[in-house]
PDB file of C-alpha atoms in Angstrom:
ATOM      1  CA  UNK A  90      -7.790 -33.147   8.535  1.00 54.00           C
ATOM      2  CA  UNK A  91      -5.836 -31.934  11.564  1.00 55.00           C
ATOM      3  CA  UNK A  92      -4.700 -28.354  12.162  1.00 55.00           C
ATOM      4  CA  UNK A  93      -1.075 -29.536  12.169  1.00 59.00           C
ATOM      5  CA  UNK A  94      -1.478 -30.970   8.642  1.00 59.00           C
ATOM      6  CA  UNK A  95      -2.886 -27.650   7.446  1.00 60.00           C
ATOM      7  CA  UNK A  96      -0.054 -25.700   9.113  1.00 64.00           C
ATOM      8  CA  UNK A  97       2.485 -27.685   7.102  1.00 64.00           C
ATOM      9  CA  UNK A  98       0.963 -26.412   3.814  1.00 71.00           C
ATOM     10  CA  UNK A  99       0.336 -22.798   4.801  1.00 79.00           C
ATOM     11  CA  UNK A 100       1.241 -20.032   2.392  1.00 83.00           C
ATOM     12  CA  UNK A 101      -0.088 -17.386   4.796  1.00 87.00           C
ATOM     13  CA  UNK A 102      -0.866 -17.414   8.493  1.00 88.00           C
ATOM     14  CA  UNK A 103      -2.336 -14.429  10.300  1.00 90.00           C
ATOM     15  CA  UNK A 104      -3.639 -13.868  13.789  1.00 91.00           C
ATOM     16  CA  UNK A 105      -7.259 -13.232  14.666  1.00 92.00           C
ATOM     17  CA  UNK A 106      -8.167 -10.561  17.203  1.00 90.00           C
ATOM     18  CA  UNK A 107     -10.033 -13.145  19.299  1.00 85.00           C
ATOM     19  CA  UNK A 108      -6.924 -15.295  19.755  1.00 86.00           C
ATOM     20  CA  UNK A 109      -7.096 -17.783  16.893  1.00 87.00           C
ATOM     21  CA  UNK A 110      -5.478 -17.767  13.487  1.00 90.00           C
ATOM     22  CA  UNK A 111      -6.426 -17.796   9.813  1.00 91.00           C
ATOM     23  CA  UNK A 112      -4.394 -19.525   7.159  1.00 90.00           C
ATOM     24  CA  UNK A 113      -4.329 -19.861   3.394  1.00 89.00           C
ATOM     25  CA  UNK A 114      -3.208 -23.061   1.684  1.00 86.00           C
ATOM     26  CA  UNK A 115      -3.120 -23.691  -2.084  1.00 84.00           C
ATOM     27  CA  UNK A 116      -6.665 -25.126  -1.991  1.00 84.00           C
ATOM     28  CA  UNK A 117      -8.507 -23.796   1.078  1.00 86.00           C
ATOM     29  CA  UNK A 118      -8.991 -21.194   3.749  1.00 88.00           C
ATOM     30  CA  UNK A 119      -8.412 -22.464   7.289  1.00 88.00           C
ATOM     31  CA  UNK A 120      -9.758 -20.716  10.386  1.00 89.00           C
ATOM     32  CA  UNK A 121      -8.952 -21.843  13.903  1.00 87.00           C
ATOM     33  CA  UNK A 122     -10.701 -19.914  16.652  1.00 84.00           C
ATOM     34  CA  UNK A 123      -9.205 -19.995  20.129  1.00 80.00           C
ATOM     35  CA  UNK A 124     -11.105 -22.926  21.703  1.00 76.00           C
ATOM     36  CA  UNK A 125     -12.865 -24.430  18.718  1.00 77.00           C
ATOM     37  CA  UNK A 126     -12.252 -26.998  16.032  1.00 81.00           C
ATOM     38  CA  UNK A 127     -10.698 -25.816  12.757  1.00 84.00           C
ATOM     39  CA  UNK A 128     -13.023 -24.642   9.981  1.00 87.00           C
ATOM     40  CA  UNK A 129     -12.003 -25.196   6.363  1.00 87.00           C
ATOM     41  CA  UNK A 130     -13.520 -23.609   3.272  1.00 87.00           C
ATOM     42  CA  UNK A 131     -12.455 -24.800  -0.172  1.00 86.00           C
ATOM     43  CA  UNK A 132     -11.709 -21.948  -2.587  1.00 83.00           C
ATOM     44  CA  UNK A 133     -14.062 -23.317  -5.255  1.00 82.00           C
ATOM     45  CA  UNK A 134     -16.894 -23.200  -2.674  1.00 84.00           C
ATOM     46  CA  UNK A 135     -16.430 -19.494  -1.816  1.00 84.00           C
ATOM     47  CA  UNK A 136     -19.080 -17.232  -3.329  1.00 83.00           C
ATOM     48  CA  UNK A 137     -18.154 -13.827  -1.901  1.00 83.00           C
ATOM     49  CA  UNK A 138     -15.914 -12.296   0.712  1.00 86.00           C
ATOM     50  CA  UNK A 139     -17.210  -9.158   2.421  1.00 85.00           C
ATOM     51  CA  UNK A 140     -14.785  -6.808   4.172  1.00 87.00           C
ATOM     52  CA  UNK A 141     -16.652  -4.469   6.498  1.00 88.00           C
ATOM     53  CA  UNK A 142     -14.563  -1.524   7.725  1.00 90.00           C
ATOM     54  CA  UNK A 143     -15.368   0.628  10.730  1.00 91.00           C
ATOM     55  CA  UNK A 144     -18.938   1.948  10.448  1.00 93.00           C
ATOM     56  CA  UNK A 145     -18.339   5.667  10.822  1.00 95.00           C
ATOM     57  CA  UNK A 146     -22.052   6.458  10.856  1.00 96.00           C
ATOM     58  CA  UNK A 147     -22.529   4.362  13.996  1.00 96.00           C
ATOM     59  CA  UNK A 148     -19.420   5.896  15.569  1.00 96.00           C
ATOM     60  CA  UNK A 149     -20.789   9.402  15.021  1.00 97.00           C
ATOM     61  CA  UNK A 150     -24.255   8.419  16.266  1.00 97.00           C
ATOM     62  CA  UNK A 151     -22.767   6.805  19.370  1.00 97.00           C
ATOM     63  CA  UNK A 152     -20.694   9.894  20.106  1.00 97.00           C
ATOM     64  CA  UNK A 153     -23.796  12.063  19.592  1.00 97.00           C
ATOM     65  CA  UNK A 154     -25.662   9.879  22.076  1.00 97.00           C
ATOM     66  CA  UNK A 155     -22.871  10.321  24.630  1.00 97.00           C
ATOM     67  CA  UNK A 156     -22.858  14.082  23.982  1.00 97.00           C
ATOM     68  CA  UNK A 157     -26.611  14.295  24.415  1.00 97.00           C
ATOM     69  CA  UNK A 158     -26.296  12.339  27.656  1.00 97.00           C
ATOM     70  CA  UNK A 159     -23.626  14.707  28.964  1.00 97.00           C
ATOM     71  CA  UNK A 160     -25.784  17.671  27.978  1.00 97.00           C
ATOM     72  CA  UNK A 161     -28.797  16.123  29.775  1.00 96.00           C
ATOM     73  CA  UNK A 162     -27.061  15.321  33.079  1.00 95.00           C
ATOM     74  CA  UNK A 163     -27.811  18.722  34.707  1.00 95.00           C
ATOM     75  CA  UNK A 164     -31.528  18.336  33.921  1.00 95.00           C
ATOM     76  CA  UNK A 165     -32.011  14.643  34.686  1.00 96.00           C
ATOM     77  CA  UNK A 166     -29.096  12.682  36.130  1.00 96.00           C
ATOM     78  CA  UNK A 167     -30.495   9.182  35.549  1.00 97.00           C
ATOM     79  CA  UNK A 168     -31.536   9.804  31.932  1.00 96.00           C
ATOM     80  CA  UNK A 169     -28.255  11.582  31.123  1.00 96.00           C
ATOM     81  CA  UNK A 170     -26.151   8.774  32.541  1.00 97.00           C
ATOM     82  CA  UNK A 171     -28.345   6.247  30.716  1.00 97.00           C
ATOM     83  CA  UNK A 172     -27.724   7.972  27.375  1.00 97.00           C
ATOM     84  CA  UNK A 173     -23.979   8.117  28.092  1.00 97.00           C
ATOM     85  CA  UNK A 174     -23.878   4.415  28.934  1.00 98.00           C
ATOM     86  CA  UNK A 175     -25.939   3.464  25.856  1.00 97.00           C
ATOM     87  CA  UNK A 176     -23.671   5.545  23.604  1.00 97.00           C
ATOM     88  CA  UNK A 177     -20.550   4.079  25.191  1.00 97.00           C
ATOM     89  CA  UNK A 178     -21.774   0.501  24.783  1.00 98.00           C
ATOM     90  CA  UNK A 179     -22.728   1.204  21.158  1.00 97.00           C
ATOM     91  CA  UNK A 180     -19.294   2.690  20.499  1.00 97.00           C
ATOM     92  CA  UNK A 181     -17.571  -0.322  22.098  1.00 96.00           C
ATOM     93  CA  UNK A 182     -19.570  -2.817  20.015  1.00 96.00           C
ATOM     94  CA  UNK A 183     -19.076  -0.831  16.802  1.00 95.00           C
ATOM     95  CA  UNK A 184     -15.312  -0.610  17.329  1.00 94.00           C
ATOM     96  CA  UNK A 185     -15.140  -4.332  18.094  1.00 92.00           C
ATOM     97  CA  UNK A 186     -16.745  -5.125  14.727  1.00 92.00           C
ATOM     98  CA  UNK A 187     -14.247  -3.109  12.681  1.00 92.00           C
ATOM     99  CA  UNK A 188     -12.583  -4.885   9.749  1.00 90.00           C
ATOM    100  CA  UNK A 189     -14.950  -7.829   9.945  1.00 90.00           C
ATOM    101  CA  UNK A 190     -14.473 -10.362   7.137  1.00 90.00           C
ATOM    102  CA  UNK A 191     -17.476 -12.504   6.195  1.00 90.00           C
ATOM    103  CA  UNK A 192     -17.013 -15.456   3.841  1.00 88.00           C
ATOM    104  CA  UNK A 193     -20.097 -16.937   2.200  1.00 85.00           C
ATOM    105  CA  UNK A 194     -19.732 -20.407   0.732  1.00 84.00           C
ATOM    106  CA  UNK A 195     -21.913 -22.668  -1.414  1.00 83.00           C
ATOM    107  CA  UNK A 196     -24.161 -24.963   0.576  1.00 79.00           C
ATOM    108  CA  UNK A 197     -23.615 -23.104   3.846  1.00 77.00           C
ATOM    109  CA  UNK A 198     -26.462 -21.172   5.430  1.00 76.00           C
ATOM    110  CA  UNK A 199     -24.257 -19.135   7.781  1.00 84.00           C
ATOM    111  CA  UNK A 200     -21.360 -16.941   6.763  1.00 85.00           C
ATOM    112  CA  UNK A 201     -17.948 -17.588   8.269  1.00 88.00           C
ATOM    113  CA  UNK A 202     -17.102 -14.413  10.199  1.00 90.00           C
ATOM    114  CA  UNK A 203     -13.547 -13.619  11.236  1.00 91.00           C
ATOM    115  CA  UNK A 204     -11.789 -10.604  12.715  1.00 92.00           C
ATOM    116  CA  UNK A 205      -8.192 -10.651  11.404  1.00 93.00           C
ATOM    117  CA  UNK A 206      -5.527  -8.389  12.869  1.00 92.00           C
ATOM    118  CA  UNK A 207      -4.279  -7.428   9.387  1.00 90.00           C
ATOM    119  CA  UNK A 208      -7.052  -7.389   6.792  1.00 89.00           C
ATOM    120  CA  UNK A 209      -4.848  -6.172   3.944  1.00 88.00           C
ATOM    121  CA  UNK A 210      -2.357  -9.022   4.404  1.00 90.00           C
ATOM    122  CA  UNK A 211      -5.188 -11.570   4.404  1.00 89.00           C
ATOM    123  CA  UNK A 212      -6.671  -9.960   1.323  1.00 86.00           C
ATOM    124  CA  UNK A 213      -3.307 -10.068  -0.425  1.00 85.00           C
ATOM    125  CA  UNK A 214      -2.910 -13.765   0.393  1.00 87.00           C
ATOM    126  CA  UNK A 215      -6.422 -14.624  -0.825  1.00 85.00           C
ATOM    127  CA  UNK A 216      -6.424 -12.518  -4.005  1.00 82.00           C
ATOM    128  CA  UNK A 217      -4.735 -15.092  -6.289  1.00 81.00           C
ATOM    129  CA  UNK A 218      -7.208 -17.795  -5.264  1.00 76.00           C
ATOM    130  CA  UNK A 219     -10.556 -16.013  -5.140  1.00 72.00           C
ATOM    131  CA  UNK A 220     -10.032 -13.688  -8.088  1.00 62.00           C
ATOM    132  CA  UNK A 221     -11.706 -15.914 -10.680  1.00 52.00           C
ATOM    133  CA  UNK A 222     -14.351 -17.756  -8.682  1.00 49.00           C
ATOM    134  CA  UNK A 223     -15.392 -15.299  -5.999  1.00 50.00           C
ATOM    135  CA  UNK A 224     -15.433 -11.576  -5.642  1.00 54.00           C
ATOM    136  CA  UNK A 225     -14.389  -9.177  -2.942  1.00 59.00           C
ATOM    137  CA  UNK A 226     -17.153  -6.940  -1.755  1.00 57.00           C
ATOM    138  CA  UNK A 227     -16.307  -3.977   0.395  1.00 45.00           C
ATOM    139  CA  UNK A 228     -19.371  -2.773   2.229  1.00 46.00           C
ATOM    140  CA  UNK A 229     -19.508   0.469   4.129  1.00 38.00           C
TER     141      UNK A 229
END
């Protein structure tokens, strides 16, 4: 099935942070990443949908690492800068993974991972379809 055929039946279409889009039709979830082929998941195949918000523990640990690096700079410049860089990279990666949505489906070994711009709108569009067969799991 082509992406244009899916777009004709969309009940919801939202943007992904990486440049693609996610759509909901009456019978499936459609995900089109920027330079890839469309991925379709039938609603009766979905087992669970995990919504992972910002991991505040990692944010605090990353900021502590940056703080320790700044505190260490007068004693050892290279080590202090290294801790600051490691904390900054950890903070960047953690922030980039905020509001990650992972969809696990029957017969698939890998989860479908998407980063929607508006998680609540996607959740509202999916609720009527996944309520009976699959469950939302919010992990923190």
